[in-house]
Short mmCIF file of C-alpha atoms in Angstrom, two decimals:
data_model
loop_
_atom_site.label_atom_id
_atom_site.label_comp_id
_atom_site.label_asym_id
_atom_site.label_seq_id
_atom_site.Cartn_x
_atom_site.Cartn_y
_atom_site.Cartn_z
CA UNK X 146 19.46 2.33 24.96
CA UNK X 147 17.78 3.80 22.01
CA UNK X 148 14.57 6.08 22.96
CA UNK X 149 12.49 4.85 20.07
CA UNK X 150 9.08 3.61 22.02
CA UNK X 151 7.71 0.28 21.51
CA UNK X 152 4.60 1.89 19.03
CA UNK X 153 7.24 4.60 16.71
CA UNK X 154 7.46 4.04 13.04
CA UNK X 155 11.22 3.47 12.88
CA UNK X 156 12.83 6.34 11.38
CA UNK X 157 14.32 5.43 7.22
CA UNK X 158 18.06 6.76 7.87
CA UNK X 159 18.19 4.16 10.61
CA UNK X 160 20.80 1.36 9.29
CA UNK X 161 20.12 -2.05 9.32
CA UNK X 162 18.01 -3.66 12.35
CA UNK X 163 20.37 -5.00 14.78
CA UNK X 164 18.85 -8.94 15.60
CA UNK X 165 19.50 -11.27 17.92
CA UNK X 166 19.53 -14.23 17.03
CA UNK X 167 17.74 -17.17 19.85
CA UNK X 168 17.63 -21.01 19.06
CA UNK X 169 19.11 -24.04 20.65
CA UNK X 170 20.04 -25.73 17.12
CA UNK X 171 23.74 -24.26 16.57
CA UNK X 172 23.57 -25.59 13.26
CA UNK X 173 20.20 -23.64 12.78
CA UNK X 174 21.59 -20.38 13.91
CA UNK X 175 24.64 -20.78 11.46
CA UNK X 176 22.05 -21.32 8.69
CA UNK X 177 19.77 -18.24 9.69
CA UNK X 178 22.87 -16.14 9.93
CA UNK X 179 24.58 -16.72 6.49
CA UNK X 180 21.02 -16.05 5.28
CA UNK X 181 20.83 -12.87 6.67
CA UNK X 182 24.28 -11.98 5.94
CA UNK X 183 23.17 -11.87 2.91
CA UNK X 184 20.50 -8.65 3.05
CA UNK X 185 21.81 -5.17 3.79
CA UNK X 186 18.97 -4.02 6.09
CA UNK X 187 19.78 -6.48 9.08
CA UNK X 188 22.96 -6.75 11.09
CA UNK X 189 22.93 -10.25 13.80
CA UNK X 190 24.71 -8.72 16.46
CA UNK X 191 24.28 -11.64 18.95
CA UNK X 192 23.10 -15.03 19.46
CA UNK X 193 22.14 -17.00 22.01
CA UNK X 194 21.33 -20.88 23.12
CA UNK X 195 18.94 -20.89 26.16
CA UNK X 196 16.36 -18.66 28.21
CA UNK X 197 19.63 -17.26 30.62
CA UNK X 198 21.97 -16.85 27.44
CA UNK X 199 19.40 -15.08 26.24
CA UNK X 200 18.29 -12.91 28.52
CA UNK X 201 21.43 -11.98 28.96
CA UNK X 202 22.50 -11.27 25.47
CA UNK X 203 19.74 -9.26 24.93
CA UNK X 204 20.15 -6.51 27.49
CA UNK X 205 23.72 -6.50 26.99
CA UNK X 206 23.60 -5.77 23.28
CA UNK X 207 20.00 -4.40 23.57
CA UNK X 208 18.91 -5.03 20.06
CA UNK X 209 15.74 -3.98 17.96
CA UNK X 210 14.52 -7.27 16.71
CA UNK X 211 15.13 -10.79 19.07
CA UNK X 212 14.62 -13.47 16.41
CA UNK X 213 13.13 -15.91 19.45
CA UNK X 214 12.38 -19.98 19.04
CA UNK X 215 9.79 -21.11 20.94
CA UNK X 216 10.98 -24.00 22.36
CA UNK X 217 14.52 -23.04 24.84
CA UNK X 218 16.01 -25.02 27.90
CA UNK X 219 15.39 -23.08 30.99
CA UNK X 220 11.78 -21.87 30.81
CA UNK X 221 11.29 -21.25 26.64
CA UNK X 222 10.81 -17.65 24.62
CA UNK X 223 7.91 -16.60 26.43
CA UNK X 224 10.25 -16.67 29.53
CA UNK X 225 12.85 -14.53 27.63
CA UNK X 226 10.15 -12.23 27.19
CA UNK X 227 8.41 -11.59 30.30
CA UNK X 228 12.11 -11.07 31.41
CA UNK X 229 13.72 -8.37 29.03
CA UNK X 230 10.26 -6.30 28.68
CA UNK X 231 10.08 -4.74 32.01
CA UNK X 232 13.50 -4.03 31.49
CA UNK X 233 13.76 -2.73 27.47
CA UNK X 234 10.45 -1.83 26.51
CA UNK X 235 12.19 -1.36 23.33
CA UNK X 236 12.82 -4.02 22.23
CA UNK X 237 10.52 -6.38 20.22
CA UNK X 238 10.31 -10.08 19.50
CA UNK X 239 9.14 -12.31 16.51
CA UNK X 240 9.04 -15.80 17.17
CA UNK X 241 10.58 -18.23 14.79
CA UNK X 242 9.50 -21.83 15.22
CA UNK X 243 9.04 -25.19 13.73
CA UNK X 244 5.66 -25.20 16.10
CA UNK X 245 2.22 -24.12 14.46
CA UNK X 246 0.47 -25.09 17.08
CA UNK X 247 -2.27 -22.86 18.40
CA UNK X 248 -1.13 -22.81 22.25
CA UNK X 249 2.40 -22.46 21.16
CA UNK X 250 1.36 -19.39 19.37
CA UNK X 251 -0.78 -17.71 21.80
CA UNK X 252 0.83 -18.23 24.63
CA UNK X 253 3.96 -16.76 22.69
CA UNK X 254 2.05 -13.20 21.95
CA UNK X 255 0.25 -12.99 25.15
CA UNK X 256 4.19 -12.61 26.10
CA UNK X 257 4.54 -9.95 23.85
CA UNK X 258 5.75 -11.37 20.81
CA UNK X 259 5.18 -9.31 17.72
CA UNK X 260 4.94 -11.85 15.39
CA UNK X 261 5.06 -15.34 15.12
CA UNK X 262 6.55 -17.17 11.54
CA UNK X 263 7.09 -20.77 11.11
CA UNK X 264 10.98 -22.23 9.86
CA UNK X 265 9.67 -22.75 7.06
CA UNK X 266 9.60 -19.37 5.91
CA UNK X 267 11.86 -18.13 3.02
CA UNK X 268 15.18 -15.74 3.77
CA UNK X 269 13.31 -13.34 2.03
CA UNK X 270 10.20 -13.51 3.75
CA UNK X 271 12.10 -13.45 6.90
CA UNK X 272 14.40 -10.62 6.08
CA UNK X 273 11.16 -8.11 5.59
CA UNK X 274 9.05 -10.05 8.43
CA UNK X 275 11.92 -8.54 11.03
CA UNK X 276 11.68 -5.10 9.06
CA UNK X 277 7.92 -4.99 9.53
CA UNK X 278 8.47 -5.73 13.45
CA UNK X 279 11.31 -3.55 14.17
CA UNK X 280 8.23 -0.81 12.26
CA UNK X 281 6.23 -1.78 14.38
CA UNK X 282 4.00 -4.24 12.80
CA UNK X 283 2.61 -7.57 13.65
CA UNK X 284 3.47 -10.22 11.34
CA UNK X 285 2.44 -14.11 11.46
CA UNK X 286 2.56 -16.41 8.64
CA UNK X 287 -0.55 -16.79 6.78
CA UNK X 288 -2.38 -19.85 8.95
CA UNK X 289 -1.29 -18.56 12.30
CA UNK X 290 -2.95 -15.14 12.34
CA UNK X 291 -6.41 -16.86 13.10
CA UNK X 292 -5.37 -18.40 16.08
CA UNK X 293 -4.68 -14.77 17.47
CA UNK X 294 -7.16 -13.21 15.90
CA UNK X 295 -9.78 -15.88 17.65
CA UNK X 296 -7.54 -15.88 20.75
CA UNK X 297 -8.19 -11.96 21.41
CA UNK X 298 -11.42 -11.91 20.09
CA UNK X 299 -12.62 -14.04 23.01
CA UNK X 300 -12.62 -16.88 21.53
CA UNK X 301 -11.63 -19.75 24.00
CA UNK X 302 -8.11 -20.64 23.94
CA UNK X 303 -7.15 -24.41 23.69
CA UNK X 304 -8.08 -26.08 26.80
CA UNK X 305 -5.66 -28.75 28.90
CA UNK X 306 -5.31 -31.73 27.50
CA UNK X 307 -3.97 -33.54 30.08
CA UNK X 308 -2.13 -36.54 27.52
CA UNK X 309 -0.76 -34.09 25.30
CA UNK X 310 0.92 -32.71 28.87
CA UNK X 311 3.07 -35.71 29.07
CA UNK X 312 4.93 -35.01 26.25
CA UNK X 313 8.04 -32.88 26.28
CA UNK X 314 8.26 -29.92 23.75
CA UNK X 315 10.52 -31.91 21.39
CA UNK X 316 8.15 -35.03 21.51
CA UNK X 317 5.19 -32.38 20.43
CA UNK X 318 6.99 -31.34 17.46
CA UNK X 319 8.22 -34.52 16.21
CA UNK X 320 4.69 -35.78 16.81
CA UNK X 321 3.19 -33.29 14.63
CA UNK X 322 5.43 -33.61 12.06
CA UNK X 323 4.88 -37.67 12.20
CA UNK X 324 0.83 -37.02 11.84
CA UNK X 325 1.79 -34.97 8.62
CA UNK X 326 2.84 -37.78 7.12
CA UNK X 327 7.00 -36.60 7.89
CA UNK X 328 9.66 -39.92 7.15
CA UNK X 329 12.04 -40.10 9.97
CA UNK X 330 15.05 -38.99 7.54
CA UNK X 331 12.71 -35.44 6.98
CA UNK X 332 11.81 -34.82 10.59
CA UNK X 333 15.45 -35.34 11.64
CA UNK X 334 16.63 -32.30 8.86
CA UNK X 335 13.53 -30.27 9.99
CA UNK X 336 14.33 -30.45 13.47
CA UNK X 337 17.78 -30.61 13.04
CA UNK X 338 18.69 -33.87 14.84
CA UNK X 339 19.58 -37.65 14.14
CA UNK X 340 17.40 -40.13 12.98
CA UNK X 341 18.27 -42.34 15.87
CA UNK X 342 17.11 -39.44 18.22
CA UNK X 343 13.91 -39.29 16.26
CA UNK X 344 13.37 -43.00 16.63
CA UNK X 345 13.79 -42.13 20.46
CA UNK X 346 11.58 -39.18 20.49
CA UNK X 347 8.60 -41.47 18.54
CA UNK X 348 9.06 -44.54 20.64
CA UNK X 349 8.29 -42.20 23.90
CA UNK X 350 5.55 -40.62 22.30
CA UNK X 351 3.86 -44.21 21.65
CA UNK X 352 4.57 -45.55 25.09
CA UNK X 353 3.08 -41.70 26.66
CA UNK X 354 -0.26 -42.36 24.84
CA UNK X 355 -0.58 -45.42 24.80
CA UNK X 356 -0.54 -46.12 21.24
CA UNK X 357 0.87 -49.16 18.91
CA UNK X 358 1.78 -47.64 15.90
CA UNK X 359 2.15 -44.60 13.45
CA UNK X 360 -1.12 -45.10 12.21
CA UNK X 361 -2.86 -44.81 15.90
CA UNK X 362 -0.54 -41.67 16.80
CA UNK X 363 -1.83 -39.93 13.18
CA UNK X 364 -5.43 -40.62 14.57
CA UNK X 365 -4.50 -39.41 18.02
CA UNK X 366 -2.94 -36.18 16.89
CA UNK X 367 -5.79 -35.58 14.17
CA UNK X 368 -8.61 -35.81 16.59
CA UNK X 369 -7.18 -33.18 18.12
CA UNK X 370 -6.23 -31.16 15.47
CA UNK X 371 -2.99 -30.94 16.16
CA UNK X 372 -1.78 -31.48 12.75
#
């Protein structure tokens, strides 16, 4: 394991930032990797599917950078961090996720996330965000560094709500992406899945909250400013 501590500037002979790569959306992972293929300063040297894959992966191959979704079956990123820190201090984690909410993100650096960027950052953008983390930096996209900085300022995080509870992590996202005004044919190539599972994923939703329609579930989420 490398002896660089967890606050060093990393040194500029180093080579490319060896990533690991952590989402449960093959197709996703095969699109994040050919975009990084493309820049000389990172090298993917694993990837992994789920909280055990990961955790595994990652202090096999012990990388600098784990390029972490939010969102994992068997207990979710913030899991796969409060498992590989005690272990390599080293290494460091940005979180790349389709989520902007505000729990989502706090709860992800009270992990010990460095960062926290949303998919729909550019290859570009992403290619320097993991430079600036493996540096030693915090990065967020724009929006989502006020959430942190209210979060550890004291500010209250965002209490229980006990209706949003009933919803599974997928249901959340597609629900936020319906209240933006998302057509089922855009949520399913955000998210990376059908149309028909979509249609699934809403139809729950209504039936959760008791709501009739997408109108009522755009209210729903707005009052609570999820969108």
């Amino acid at each position: 394991m490398s002896e660089t501590k967890p606050d060093e500037t990393r040194p500029a002979d180093a080579g490319p930032v060896t990533v690991v790569l952590v989402d449960d959306h093959a197709m996703f992972r095969t699109g994040v990797r050919a975009e990084l293929a493309q820049a000389p300063s990172v090298d993917v040297v694993g990837e992994a599917a789920d909280t055990a894959e990961a955790v595994a992966v990652v202090l096999r191959v012990k990388p600098e950078v784990v390029l972490l979704d939010v969102h994992l079956p068997g207990g979710g990123g913030g899991e796969v961090i409060r498992q590989v820190h005690p272990k390599e201090p080293a290494v460091r984690f940005l979180a790349l996720s389709v989520s902007d909410a505000a729990e989502d993100v706090i709860g992800t650096i009270r992990a010990g996330a460095r960062g926290y960027v949303t998919k729909s950052i550019t290859g570009d953008d992403l290619v320097s965000a993991i430079g600036r983390v493996a540096d030693g930096d915090a990065v967020f996209s724009p929006r989502l560094a006020g959430f942190v900085l209210d979060a550890f300022a004291g500010t209250e995080a965002p209490s229980v709500d006990d209706d949003l509870d009933r919803l599974t992590q997928r249901e959340r996202e597609v629900l936020r992406l319906i209240a933006r005004g998302y057509a089922y044919k855009e949520i399913a190539k955000e998210l990376f899945i059908s149309v028909k599972t979509v249609e699934t994923h809403v139809s729950a939703v209504l039936r959760k909250l008791q709501l009739s329609n997408r109108y009522e579930l755009t209210r729903w989420a707005t009052d609570r400013r999820l969108v």
